[in-house]
Short mmCIF file of C-alpha atoms and ligand atoms in Angstrom, two decimals:
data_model
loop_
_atom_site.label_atom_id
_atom_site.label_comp_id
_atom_site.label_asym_id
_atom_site.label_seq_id
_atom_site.Cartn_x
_atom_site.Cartn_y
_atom_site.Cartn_z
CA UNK A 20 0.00 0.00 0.00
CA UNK A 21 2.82 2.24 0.64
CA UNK A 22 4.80 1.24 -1.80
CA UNK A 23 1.87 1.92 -4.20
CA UNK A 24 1.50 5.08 -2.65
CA UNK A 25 4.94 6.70 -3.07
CA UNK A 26 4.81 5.19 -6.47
CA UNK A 27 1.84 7.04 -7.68
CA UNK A 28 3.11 10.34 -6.15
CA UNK A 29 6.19 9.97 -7.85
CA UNK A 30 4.41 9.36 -10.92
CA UNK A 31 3.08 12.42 -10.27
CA UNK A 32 5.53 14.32 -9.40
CA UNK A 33 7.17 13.06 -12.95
CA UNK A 34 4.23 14.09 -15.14
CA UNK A 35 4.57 17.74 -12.95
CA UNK A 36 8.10 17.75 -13.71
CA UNK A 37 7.36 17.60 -17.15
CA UNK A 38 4.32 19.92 -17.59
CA UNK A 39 5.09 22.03 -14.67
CA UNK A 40 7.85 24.49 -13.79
CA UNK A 41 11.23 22.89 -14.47
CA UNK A 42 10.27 22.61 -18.04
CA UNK A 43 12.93 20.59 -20.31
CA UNK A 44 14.37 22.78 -22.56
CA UNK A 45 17.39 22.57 -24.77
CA UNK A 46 20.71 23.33 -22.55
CA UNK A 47 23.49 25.08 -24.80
CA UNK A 48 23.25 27.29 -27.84
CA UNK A 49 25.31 24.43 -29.48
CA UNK A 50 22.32 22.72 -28.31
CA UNK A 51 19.62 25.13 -29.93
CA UNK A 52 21.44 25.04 -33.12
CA UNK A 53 22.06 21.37 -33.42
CA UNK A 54 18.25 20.64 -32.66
CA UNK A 55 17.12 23.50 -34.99
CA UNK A 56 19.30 22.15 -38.15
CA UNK A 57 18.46 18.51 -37.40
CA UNK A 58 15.08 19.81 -37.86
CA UNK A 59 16.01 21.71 -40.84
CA UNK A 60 17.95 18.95 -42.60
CA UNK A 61 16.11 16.26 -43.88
CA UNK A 62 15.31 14.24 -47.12
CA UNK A 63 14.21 17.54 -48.48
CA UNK A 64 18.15 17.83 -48.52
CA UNK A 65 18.84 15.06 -49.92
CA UNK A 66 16.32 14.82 -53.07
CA UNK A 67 14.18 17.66 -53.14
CA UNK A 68 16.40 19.86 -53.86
CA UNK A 69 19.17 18.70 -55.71
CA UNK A 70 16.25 17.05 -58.16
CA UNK A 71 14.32 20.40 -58.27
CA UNK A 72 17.68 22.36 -58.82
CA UNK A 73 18.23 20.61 -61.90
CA UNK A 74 14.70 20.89 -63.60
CA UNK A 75 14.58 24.80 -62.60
CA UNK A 76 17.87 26.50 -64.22
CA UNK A 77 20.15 25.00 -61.48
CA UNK A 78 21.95 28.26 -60.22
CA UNK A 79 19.64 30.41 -61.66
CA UNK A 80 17.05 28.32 -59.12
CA UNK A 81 19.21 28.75 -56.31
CA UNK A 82 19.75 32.34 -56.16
CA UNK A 83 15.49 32.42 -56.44
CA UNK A 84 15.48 29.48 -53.72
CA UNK A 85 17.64 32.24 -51.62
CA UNK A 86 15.83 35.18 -51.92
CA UNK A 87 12.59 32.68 -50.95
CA UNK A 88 14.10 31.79 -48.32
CA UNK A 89 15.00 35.29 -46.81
CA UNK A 90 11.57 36.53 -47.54
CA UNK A 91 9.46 33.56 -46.65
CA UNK A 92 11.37 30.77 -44.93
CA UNK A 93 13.55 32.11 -42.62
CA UNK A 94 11.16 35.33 -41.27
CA UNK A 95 8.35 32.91 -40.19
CA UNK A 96 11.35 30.62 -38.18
CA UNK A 97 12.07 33.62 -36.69
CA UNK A 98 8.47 34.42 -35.74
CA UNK A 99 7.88 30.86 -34.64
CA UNK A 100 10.69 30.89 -32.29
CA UNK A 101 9.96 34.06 -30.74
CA UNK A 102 6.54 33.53 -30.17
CA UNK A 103 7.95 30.00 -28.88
CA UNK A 104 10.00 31.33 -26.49
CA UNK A 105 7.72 33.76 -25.20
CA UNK A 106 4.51 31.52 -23.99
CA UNK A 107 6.67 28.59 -23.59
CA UNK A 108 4.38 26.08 -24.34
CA UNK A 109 3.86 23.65 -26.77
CA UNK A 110 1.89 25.21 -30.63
CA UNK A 111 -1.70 25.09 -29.92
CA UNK A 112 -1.14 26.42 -25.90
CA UNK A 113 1.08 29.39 -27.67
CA UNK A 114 -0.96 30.67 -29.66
CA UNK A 115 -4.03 30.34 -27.19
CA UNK A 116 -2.06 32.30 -24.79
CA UNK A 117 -0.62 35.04 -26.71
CA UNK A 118 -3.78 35.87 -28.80
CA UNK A 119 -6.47 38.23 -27.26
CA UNK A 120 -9.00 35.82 -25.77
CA UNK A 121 -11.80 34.84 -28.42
CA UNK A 122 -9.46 34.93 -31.32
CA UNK A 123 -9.25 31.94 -32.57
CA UNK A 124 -5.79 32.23 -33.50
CA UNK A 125 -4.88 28.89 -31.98
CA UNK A 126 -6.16 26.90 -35.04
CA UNK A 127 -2.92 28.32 -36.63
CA UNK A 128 -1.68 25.71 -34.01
CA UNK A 129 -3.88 22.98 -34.26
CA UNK A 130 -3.48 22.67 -38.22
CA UNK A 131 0.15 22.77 -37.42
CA UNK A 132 -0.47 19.47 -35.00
CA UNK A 133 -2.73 17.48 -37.84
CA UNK A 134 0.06 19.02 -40.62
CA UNK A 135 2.73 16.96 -38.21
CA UNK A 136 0.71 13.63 -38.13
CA UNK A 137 0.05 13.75 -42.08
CA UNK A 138 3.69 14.70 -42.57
CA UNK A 139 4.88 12.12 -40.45
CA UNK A 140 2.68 9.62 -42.23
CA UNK A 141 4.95 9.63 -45.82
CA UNK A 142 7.54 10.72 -44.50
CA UNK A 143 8.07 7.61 -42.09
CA UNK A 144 7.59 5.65 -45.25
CA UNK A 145 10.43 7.21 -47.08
CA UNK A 146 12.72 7.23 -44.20
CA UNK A 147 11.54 3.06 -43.59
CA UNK A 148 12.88 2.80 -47.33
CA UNK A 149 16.40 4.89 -46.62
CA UNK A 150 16.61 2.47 -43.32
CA UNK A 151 16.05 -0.53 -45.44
CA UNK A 152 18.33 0.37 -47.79
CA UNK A 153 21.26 0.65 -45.10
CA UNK A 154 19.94 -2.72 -44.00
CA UNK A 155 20.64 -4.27 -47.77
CA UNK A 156 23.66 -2.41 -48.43
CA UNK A 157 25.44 -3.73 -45.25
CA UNK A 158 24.22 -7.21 -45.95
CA UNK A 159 25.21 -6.85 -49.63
CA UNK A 160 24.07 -8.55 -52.76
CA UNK A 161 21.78 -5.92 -53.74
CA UNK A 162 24.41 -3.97 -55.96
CA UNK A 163 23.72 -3.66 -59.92
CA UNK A 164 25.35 -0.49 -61.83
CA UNK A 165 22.03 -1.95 -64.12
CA UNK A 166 18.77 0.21 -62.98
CA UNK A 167 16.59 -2.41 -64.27
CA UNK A 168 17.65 -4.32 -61.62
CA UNK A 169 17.86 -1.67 -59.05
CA UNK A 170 14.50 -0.06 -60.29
CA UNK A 171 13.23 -3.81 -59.39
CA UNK A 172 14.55 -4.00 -55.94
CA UNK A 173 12.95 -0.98 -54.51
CA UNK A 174 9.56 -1.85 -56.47
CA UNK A 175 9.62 -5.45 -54.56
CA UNK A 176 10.33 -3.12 -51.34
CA UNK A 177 7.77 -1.04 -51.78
CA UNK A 178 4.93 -3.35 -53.26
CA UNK A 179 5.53 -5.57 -50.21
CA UNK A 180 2.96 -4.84 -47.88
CA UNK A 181 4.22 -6.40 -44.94
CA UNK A 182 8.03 -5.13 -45.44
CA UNK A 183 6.48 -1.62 -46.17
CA UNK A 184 4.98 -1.71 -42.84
CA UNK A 185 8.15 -3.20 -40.71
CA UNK A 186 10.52 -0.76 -41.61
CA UNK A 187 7.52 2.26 -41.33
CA UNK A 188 7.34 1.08 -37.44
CA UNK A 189 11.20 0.44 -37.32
CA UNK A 190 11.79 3.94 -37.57
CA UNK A 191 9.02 5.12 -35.63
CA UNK A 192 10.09 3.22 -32.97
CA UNK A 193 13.48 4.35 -32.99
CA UNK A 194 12.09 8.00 -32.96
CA UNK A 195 10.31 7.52 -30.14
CA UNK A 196 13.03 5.73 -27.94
CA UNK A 197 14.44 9.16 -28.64
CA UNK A 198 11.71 11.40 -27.99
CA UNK A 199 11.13 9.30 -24.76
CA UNK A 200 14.14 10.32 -23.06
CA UNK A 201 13.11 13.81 -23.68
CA UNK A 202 14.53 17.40 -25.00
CA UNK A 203 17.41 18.03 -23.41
CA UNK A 204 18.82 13.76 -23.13
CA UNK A 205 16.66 12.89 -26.03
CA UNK A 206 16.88 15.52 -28.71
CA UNK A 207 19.88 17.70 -28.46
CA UNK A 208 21.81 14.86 -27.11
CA UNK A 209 21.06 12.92 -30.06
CA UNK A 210 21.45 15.57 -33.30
CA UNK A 211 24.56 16.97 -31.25
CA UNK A 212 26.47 14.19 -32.04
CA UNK A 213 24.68 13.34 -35.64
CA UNK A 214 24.87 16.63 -36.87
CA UNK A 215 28.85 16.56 -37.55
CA UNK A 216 28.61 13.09 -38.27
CA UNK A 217 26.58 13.97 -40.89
CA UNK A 218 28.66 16.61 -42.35
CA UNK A 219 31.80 14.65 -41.96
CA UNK A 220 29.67 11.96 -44.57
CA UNK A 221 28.64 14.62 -46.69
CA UNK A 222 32.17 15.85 -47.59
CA UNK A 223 33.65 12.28 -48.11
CA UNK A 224 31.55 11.20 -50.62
CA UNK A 225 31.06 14.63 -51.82
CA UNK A 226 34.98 14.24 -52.64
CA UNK A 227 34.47 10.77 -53.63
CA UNK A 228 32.11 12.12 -56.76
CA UNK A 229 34.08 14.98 -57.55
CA UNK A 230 37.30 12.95 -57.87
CA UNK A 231 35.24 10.88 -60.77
CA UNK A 232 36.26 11.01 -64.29
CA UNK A 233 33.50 13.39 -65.49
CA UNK A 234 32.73 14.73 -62.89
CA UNK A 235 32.62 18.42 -64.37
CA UNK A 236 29.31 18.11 -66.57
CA UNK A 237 27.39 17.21 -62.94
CA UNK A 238 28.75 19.85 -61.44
CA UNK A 239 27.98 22.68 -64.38
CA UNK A 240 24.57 20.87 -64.09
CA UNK A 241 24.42 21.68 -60.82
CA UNK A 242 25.98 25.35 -60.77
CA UNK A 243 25.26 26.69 -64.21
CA UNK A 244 23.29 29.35 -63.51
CA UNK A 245 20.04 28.78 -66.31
CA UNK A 246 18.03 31.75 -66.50
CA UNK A 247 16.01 30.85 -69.63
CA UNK A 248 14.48 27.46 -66.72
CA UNK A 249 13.16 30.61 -64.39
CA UNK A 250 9.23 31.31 -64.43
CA UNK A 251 6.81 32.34 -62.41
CA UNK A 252 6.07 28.58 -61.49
CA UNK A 253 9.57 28.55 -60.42
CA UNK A 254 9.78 31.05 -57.93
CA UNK A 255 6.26 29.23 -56.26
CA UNK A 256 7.90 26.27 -56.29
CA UNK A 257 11.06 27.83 -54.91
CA UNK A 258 9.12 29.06 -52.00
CA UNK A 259 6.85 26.21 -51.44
CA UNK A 260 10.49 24.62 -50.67
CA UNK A 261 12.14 26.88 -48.68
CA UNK A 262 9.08 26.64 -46.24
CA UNK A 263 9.03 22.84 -46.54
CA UNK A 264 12.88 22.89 -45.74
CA UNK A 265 12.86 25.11 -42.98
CA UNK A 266 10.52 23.45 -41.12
CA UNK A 267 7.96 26.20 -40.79
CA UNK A 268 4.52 26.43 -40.76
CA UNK A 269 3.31 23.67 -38.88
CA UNK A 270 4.35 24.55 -34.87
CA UNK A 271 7.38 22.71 -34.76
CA UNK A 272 9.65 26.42 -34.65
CA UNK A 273 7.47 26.77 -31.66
CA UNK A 274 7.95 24.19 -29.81
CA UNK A 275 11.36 24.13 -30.40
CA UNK A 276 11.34 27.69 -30.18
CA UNK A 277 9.67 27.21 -26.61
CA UNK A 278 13.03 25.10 -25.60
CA UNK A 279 15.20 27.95 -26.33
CA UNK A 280 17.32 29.72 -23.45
CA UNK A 281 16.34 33.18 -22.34
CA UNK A 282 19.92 34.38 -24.11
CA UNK A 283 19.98 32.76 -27.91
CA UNK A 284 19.73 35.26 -29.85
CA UNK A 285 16.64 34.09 -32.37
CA UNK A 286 17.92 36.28 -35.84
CA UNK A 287 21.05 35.14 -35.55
CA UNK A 288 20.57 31.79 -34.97
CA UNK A 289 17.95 31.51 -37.26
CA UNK A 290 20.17 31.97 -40.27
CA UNK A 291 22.93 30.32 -38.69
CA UNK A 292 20.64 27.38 -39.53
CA UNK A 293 19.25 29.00 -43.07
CA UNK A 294 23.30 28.71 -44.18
CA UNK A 295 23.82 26.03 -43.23
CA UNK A 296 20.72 23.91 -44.25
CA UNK A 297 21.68 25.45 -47.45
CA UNK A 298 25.20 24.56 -47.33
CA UNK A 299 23.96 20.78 -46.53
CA UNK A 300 21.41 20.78 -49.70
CA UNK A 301 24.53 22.16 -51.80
CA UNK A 302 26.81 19.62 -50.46
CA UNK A 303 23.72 17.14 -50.94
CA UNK A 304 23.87 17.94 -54.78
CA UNK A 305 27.66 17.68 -55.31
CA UNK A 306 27.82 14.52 -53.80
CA UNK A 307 25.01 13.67 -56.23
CA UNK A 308 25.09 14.83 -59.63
CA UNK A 309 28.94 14.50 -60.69
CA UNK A 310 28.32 10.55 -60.19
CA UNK A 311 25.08 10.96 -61.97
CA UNK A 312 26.84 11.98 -64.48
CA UNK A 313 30.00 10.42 -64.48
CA UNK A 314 28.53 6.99 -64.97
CA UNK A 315 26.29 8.11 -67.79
CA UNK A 316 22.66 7.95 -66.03
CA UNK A 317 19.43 9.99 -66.20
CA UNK A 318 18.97 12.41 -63.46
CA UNK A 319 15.32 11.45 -61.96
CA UNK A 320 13.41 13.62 -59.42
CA UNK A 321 12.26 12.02 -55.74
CA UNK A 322 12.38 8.58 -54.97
CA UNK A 323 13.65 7.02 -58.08
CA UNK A 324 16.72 9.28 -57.99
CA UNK A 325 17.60 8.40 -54.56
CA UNK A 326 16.41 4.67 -54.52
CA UNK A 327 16.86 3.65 -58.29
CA UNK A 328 19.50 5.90 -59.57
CA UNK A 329 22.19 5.94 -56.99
CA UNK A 330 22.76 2.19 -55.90
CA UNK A 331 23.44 2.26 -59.44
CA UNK A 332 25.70 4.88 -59.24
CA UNK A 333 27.40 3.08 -56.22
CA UNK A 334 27.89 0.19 -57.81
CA UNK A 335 29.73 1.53 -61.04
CA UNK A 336 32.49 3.15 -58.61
CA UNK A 337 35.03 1.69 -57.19
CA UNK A 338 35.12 0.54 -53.17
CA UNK A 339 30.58 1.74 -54.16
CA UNK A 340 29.62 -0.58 -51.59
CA UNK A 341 31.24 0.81 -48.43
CA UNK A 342 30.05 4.50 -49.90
CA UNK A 343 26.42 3.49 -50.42
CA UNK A 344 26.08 2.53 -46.77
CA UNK A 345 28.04 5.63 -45.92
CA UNK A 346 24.94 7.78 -47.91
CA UNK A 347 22.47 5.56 -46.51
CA UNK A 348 23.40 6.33 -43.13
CA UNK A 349 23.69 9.92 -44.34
CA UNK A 350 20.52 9.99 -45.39
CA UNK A 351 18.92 8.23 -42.25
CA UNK A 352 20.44 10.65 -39.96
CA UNK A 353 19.21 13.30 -41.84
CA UNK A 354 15.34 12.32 -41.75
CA UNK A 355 16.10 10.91 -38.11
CA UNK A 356 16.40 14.89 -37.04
CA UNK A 357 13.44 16.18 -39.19
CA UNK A 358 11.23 13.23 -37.75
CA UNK A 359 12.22 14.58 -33.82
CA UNK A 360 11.40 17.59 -34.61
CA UNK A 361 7.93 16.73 -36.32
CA UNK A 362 6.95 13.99 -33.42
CA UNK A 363 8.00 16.32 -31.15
CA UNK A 364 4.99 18.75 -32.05
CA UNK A 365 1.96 16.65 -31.19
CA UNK A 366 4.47 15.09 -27.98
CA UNK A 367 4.57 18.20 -26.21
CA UNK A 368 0.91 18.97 -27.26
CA UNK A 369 -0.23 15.78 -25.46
CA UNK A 370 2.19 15.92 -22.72
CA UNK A 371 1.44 19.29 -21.29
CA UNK A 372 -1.85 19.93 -22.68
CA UNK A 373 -3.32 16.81 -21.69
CA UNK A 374 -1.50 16.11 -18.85
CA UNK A 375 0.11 13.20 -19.99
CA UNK A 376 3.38 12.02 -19.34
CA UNK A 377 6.10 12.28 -21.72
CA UNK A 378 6.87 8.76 -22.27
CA UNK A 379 2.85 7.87 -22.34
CA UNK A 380 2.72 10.95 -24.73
CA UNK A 381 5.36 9.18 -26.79
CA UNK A 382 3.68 6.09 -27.20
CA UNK A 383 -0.13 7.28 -28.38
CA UNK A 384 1.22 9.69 -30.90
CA UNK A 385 3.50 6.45 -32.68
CA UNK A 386 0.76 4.34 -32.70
CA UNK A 387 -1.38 6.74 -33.57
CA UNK A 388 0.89 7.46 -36.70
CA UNK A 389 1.44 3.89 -36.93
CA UNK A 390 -2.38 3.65 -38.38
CA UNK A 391 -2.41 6.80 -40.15
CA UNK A 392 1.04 6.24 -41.30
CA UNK A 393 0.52 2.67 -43.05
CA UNK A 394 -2.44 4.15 -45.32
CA UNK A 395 0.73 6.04 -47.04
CA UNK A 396 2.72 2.78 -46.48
CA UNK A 397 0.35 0.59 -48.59
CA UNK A 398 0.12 2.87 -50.75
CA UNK A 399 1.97 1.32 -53.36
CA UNK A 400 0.59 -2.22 -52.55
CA UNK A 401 -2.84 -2.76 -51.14
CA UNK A 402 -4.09 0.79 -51.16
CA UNK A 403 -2.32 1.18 -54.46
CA UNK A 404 -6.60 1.53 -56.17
CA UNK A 405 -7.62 3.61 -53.39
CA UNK A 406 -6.95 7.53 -54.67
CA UNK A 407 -8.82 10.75 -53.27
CA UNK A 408 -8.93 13.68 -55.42
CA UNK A 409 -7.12 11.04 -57.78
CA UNK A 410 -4.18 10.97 -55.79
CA UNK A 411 -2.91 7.61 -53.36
CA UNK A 412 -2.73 8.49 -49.75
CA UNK A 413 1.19 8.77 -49.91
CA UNK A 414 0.75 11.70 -52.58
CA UNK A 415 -2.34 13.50 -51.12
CA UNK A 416 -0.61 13.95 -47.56
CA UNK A 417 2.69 15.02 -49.26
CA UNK A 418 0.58 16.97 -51.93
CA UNK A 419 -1.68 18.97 -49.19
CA UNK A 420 0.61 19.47 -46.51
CA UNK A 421 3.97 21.09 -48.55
CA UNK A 422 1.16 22.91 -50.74
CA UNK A 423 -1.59 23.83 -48.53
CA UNK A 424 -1.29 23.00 -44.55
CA UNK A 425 2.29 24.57 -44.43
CA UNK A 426 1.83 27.78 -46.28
CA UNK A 427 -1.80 28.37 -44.40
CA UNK A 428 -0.08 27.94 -40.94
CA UNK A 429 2.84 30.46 -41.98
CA UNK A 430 0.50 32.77 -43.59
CA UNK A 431 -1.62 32.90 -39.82
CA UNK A 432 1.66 32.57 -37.75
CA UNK A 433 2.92 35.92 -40.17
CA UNK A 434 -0.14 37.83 -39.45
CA UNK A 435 -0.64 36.92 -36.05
CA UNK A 436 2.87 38.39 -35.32
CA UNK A 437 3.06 41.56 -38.02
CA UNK A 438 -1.21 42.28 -37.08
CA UNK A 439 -1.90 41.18 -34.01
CA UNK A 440 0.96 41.01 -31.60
CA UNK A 441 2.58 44.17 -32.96
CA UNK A 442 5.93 45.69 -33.20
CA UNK A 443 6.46 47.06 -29.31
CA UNK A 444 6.28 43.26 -28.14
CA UNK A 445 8.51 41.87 -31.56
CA UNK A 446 11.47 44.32 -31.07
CA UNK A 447 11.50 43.54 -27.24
CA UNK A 448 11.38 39.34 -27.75
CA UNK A 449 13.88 40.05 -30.74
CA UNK A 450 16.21 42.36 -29.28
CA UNK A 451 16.05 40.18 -25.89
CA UNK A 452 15.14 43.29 -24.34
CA UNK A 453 17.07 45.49 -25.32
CA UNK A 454 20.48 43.46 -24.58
CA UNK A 455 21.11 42.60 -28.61
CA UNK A 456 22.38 45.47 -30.66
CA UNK A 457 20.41 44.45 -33.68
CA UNK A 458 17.52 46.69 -33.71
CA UNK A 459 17.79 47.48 -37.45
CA UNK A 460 17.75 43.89 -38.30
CA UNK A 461 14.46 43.47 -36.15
CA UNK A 462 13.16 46.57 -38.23
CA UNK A 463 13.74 45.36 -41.30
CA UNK A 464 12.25 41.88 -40.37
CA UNK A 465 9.39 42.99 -39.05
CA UNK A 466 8.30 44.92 -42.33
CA UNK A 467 9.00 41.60 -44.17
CA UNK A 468 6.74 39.67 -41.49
CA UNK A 469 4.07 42.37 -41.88
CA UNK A 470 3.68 43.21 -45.49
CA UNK A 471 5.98 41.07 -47.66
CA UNK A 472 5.69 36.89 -46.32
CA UNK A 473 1.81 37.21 -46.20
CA UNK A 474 1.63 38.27 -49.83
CA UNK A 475 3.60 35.73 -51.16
CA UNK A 476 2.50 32.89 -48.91
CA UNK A 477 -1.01 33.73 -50.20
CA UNK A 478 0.36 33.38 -53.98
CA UNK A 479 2.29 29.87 -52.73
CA UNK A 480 -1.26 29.08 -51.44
CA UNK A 481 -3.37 30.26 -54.62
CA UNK A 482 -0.89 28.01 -56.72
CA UNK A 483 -1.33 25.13 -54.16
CA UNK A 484 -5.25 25.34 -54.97
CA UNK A 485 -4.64 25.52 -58.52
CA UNK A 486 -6.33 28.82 -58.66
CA UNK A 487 -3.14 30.59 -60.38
N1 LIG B 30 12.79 20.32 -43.10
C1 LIG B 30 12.60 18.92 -43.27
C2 LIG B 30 13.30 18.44 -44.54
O1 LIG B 30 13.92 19.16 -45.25
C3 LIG B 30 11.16 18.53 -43.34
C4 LIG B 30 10.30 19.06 -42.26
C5 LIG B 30 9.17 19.80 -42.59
C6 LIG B 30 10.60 18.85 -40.92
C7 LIG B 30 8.36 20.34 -41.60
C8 LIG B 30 9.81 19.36 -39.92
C9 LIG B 30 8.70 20.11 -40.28
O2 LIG B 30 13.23 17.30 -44.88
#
C-alpha cells in the first residue's frame, strides 16, 4: 500500500516535472542550433532539392530558392521561435495564450499538430525505405550499376505490404526511444552528435564524386546558372520549398522555439541554420550529380533518384559498396532529425496539454501514426486503387501538406505576429530586451513579417489550390 502510494506520487511528481515548472528545454546554444538544423535537414536535402535544382535552371534556381528563403522561410522561423520562447508552451497552448482571448488564433496551431501527423505519415515511409536500404547495403548482394535491376529492388520493397509496414514502425520506434528520453537527453543529445557526423559523410563522398572522371558536366549541371528554366512557377515552387525545408509552418519552430534559453539570440541563430541547411542541400547535390553523371545515367526527381539511380551509381564506382552505406546512413540521420522535430509537435501537445506524461505521450502519438502512417505505407501495394482527389494516400498527404497546410499555418503565424501582436512586443522578444544590438535587423524583419511573407504565402497558397 505504501509502496503503491509513493509510487503514484512519484508518478506524479514526474508528469509535474514535465508539464510544470522545471520545463525541459534545450541546454546550450550548441544545443539550440544542433536541434534546430536537425530539424532543418532532412530528405528535403537530400532529393528535393538537388532534383528540383536541376529541372529549374540549377543556379539560376538557387539564387530564387535564396531570396525565398530570406523573404518567406527564414522570417516565419524567426516568428515561430519568438513567439515559442515567449509563452513557452507547446503550438496550440502558444498561440491560445498570446492571442487576445476569443481569437481563434490557436487553429494556426492545431493545423500545425494534424500538418505533423500527415507529414509524419509519408515521411516515415520514405525514411523506412532509406533504413532498409542501409539494412541491404550492409548485408550486400543488392548492388547492380544496371537500374533495371535496381529499379526492381525498390519496387519489390515497396509493393511488399508487410516489409512496407516493418521498416515504417522500425523507424518510428526508434524515434520515439528518442523522444522518450526527452529534449534536453533525447533531442539535443542525439542531433549533437549526428549533426557533424553527418557533415563529416557529406564531404567524403562529396569528394568521392568529384574525384570521378567526369565529374565536371554534374557539377555545371548543378551550378550553371540557367536563367532561360526561371518562371513564375519557379519562384512558387522555390518558396513552397524553402518553407518545406525550414521546417515552418506547422508549430514545430514553436515548440522548439519554446526550448530555447532566455539568451539565444533568435535572428542570428535563425540563419545560422538558413546557411547552413543550405550549405547541406549544396553539399547534398555535389555529392550527387557529378556521379550521376560520371557513370552516364538519367537524373530522376524524388524517390527514383535516390532509390533507383544511386545504388546504381554506387555500384559503377570503385570501393561503391562501403560508400552506399556511408549515404544511406547519411541519409537516415538526416530524416532521423526532421522526424524529432515533427513527433516532437503533437508530444509536447499531449504531454502538457493533456496532462500526460512524456513517455505515455510518446507512445499514443507512434501508434497513432502507426495507423495513419501505413495508409501512405500501402500505398503502393494494397491501397495502391484507393486515390482521393485522384491521388494515393502517400501523394495526397505530401501533396496537401507542402502545398496547402504549411503555407496556411505560416501565412496565420505571419499575421498573427506583423497584425496582431505588434511591433512594441517583436522588437523587445527580438532584441532580448534590449540586450542585442540588432535593432535594425528586427526593423527590417518585421516589415518583411508584416507586409511582404503574407503576400507571397497567399500566392504559394493560390498556386497550391490551382487557382493561379
Ligand atoms: N525540413 C525537413 C526536410 O527538409 C522537413 C520538415 C518539414 C521537418 C516540416 C519538420 C517540419 O526534410
Amino acid at each position: 500500500m505504501e509502496l503503491e502510494r509513493e509510487l503514484e506520487s512519484g508518478k506524479a511528481k514526474d508528469a509535474a516535472a514535465s508539464v510544470g515548472k522545471q520545463r525541459d528545454g534545450f541546454t546550450t546554444a550548441l544545443g539550440v542550433i544542433a536541434a534546430t538544423l536537425g530539424s532543418a535537414v532532412g530528405l528535403g536535402n537530400i532529393w528535393k532539392f538537388p532534383s528540383i535544382t536541376g529541372q529549374n535552371g540549377g543556379a539560376a534556381f538557387i539564387i530564387v530558392y535564396l531570396i525565398s528563403t530570406l523573404l518567406v522561410g527564414l522570417p516565419v522561423m524567426i516568428t515561430e521561435q519568438m513567439l515559442g520562447r515567449k509563452a513557452r508552451k507547446d503550438a496550440i497552448s502558444t498561440l491560445r495564450e498570446l492571442a487576445p482571448k476569443k481569437q481563434p488564433w490557436w487553429l494556426a496551431g492545431a493545423a500545425g499538430v494534424l500538418a505533423a501527423f500527415l507529414i509524419m505519415a509519408f515521411y516515415t515511409e520514405v525514411a523506412g525505405w532509406v533504413f532498409a536500404y542501409i539494412y541491404k547495403s550492409v548485408v550486400g548482394g543488392f548492388l547492380s550499376t544496371d537500374p533495371a535491376v535496381t529499379s526492381q529492388a525498390f519496387v519489390d520493397l515497396i509493393t511488399n505490404p508487410m516489409q512496407s509496414l516493418l521498416w515504417q514502425w522500425v523507424v518510428l520506434v526508434v524515434i520515439g526511444a528518442i523522444l522518450m528520453m526527452g529534449v534536453s537527453k533525447g533531442i539535443e543529445a542525439t542531433t549533437k552528435r549526428l549533426m557533424p557526423i553527418l557533415f563529416v559523410l557529406l564531404v567524403a563522398i562529396g569528394i568521392r564524386s568529384l574525384t570521378l572522371e567526369g565529374a565536371g558536366e554534374g557539377l555545371r549541371f548543378l551550378l550553371q546558372p540557367d536563367f532561360s528554366k526561371v518562371t513564375w512557377t519557379t519562384v512558387l515552387v522555390a518558396m513552397g520549398l524553402a518553407f518545406f525545408k525550414l521546417s515552418t509552418g506547422m508549430g514545430t519552430m514553436i515548440t522548439y522555439g519554446s526550448y530555447f534559453r532566455e539568451e539565444q539570440n533568435i535572428p542570428g541563430t535563425a540563419t545560422k541554420v538558413m546557411l547552413a541547411d543550405l550549405l547541406v542541400s549544396m553539399l547534398a547535390g555535389i555529392a550527387i550529380f557529378p556521379a550521376v553523371f560520371a557513370f552516364g545515367f538519367e537524373v530522376d526527381a524524388g524517390p527514383s533518384l535516390l532509390f533507383i539511380t544511386i545504388p546504381a551509381v554506387f555500384a559503377s564506382m570503385p570501393l561503391g559498396n562501403i560508400f552506399m552505406v556511408l549515404f544511406f546512413i547519411l541519409a537516415g540521420i538526416a530524416a532521423t532529425g526532421a522526424m524529432l522535430s515533427l513527433l516532437e509537435v503533437p508530444v509536447a501537445f499531449i504531454n502538457e496539454k493533456m496532462h500526460i506524461s512524456r513517455p505515455v505521450a510518446t507512445v499514443i502519438t507512434v501508434v497513432l501514426l502507426a495507423l495513419i502512417g501505413s495508409t501512405a505505407a500501402l500505398s503502393s501495394s494494397t491501397l495502391a486503387d484507393v486515390k482521393i482527389f485522384g491521388f494515393t494516400f502517400f501523394d495526397l498527404f505530401d501533396y496537401t501538406t507542402s502545398n496547402i497546410l504549411l503555407p496556411v499555418g505560416g501565412l496565420f503565424i505571419a499575421l498573427f505576429a506583423g497584425w496582431v501582436w505588434g511591433k512594441d512586443r517583436i522588437v523587445d522578444a527580438l532584441t532580448n530586451s534590449g540586450a542585442l544590438k540588432n535593432e535594425w535587423v528586427v526593423k527590417a524583419f518585421y516589415v518583411v513579417i508584416k507586409f511582404v511573407t503574407p503576400v507571397l504565402l497567399i500566392l504559394v497558397l493560390l498556386r497550391g489550390l490551382s487557382i493561379i
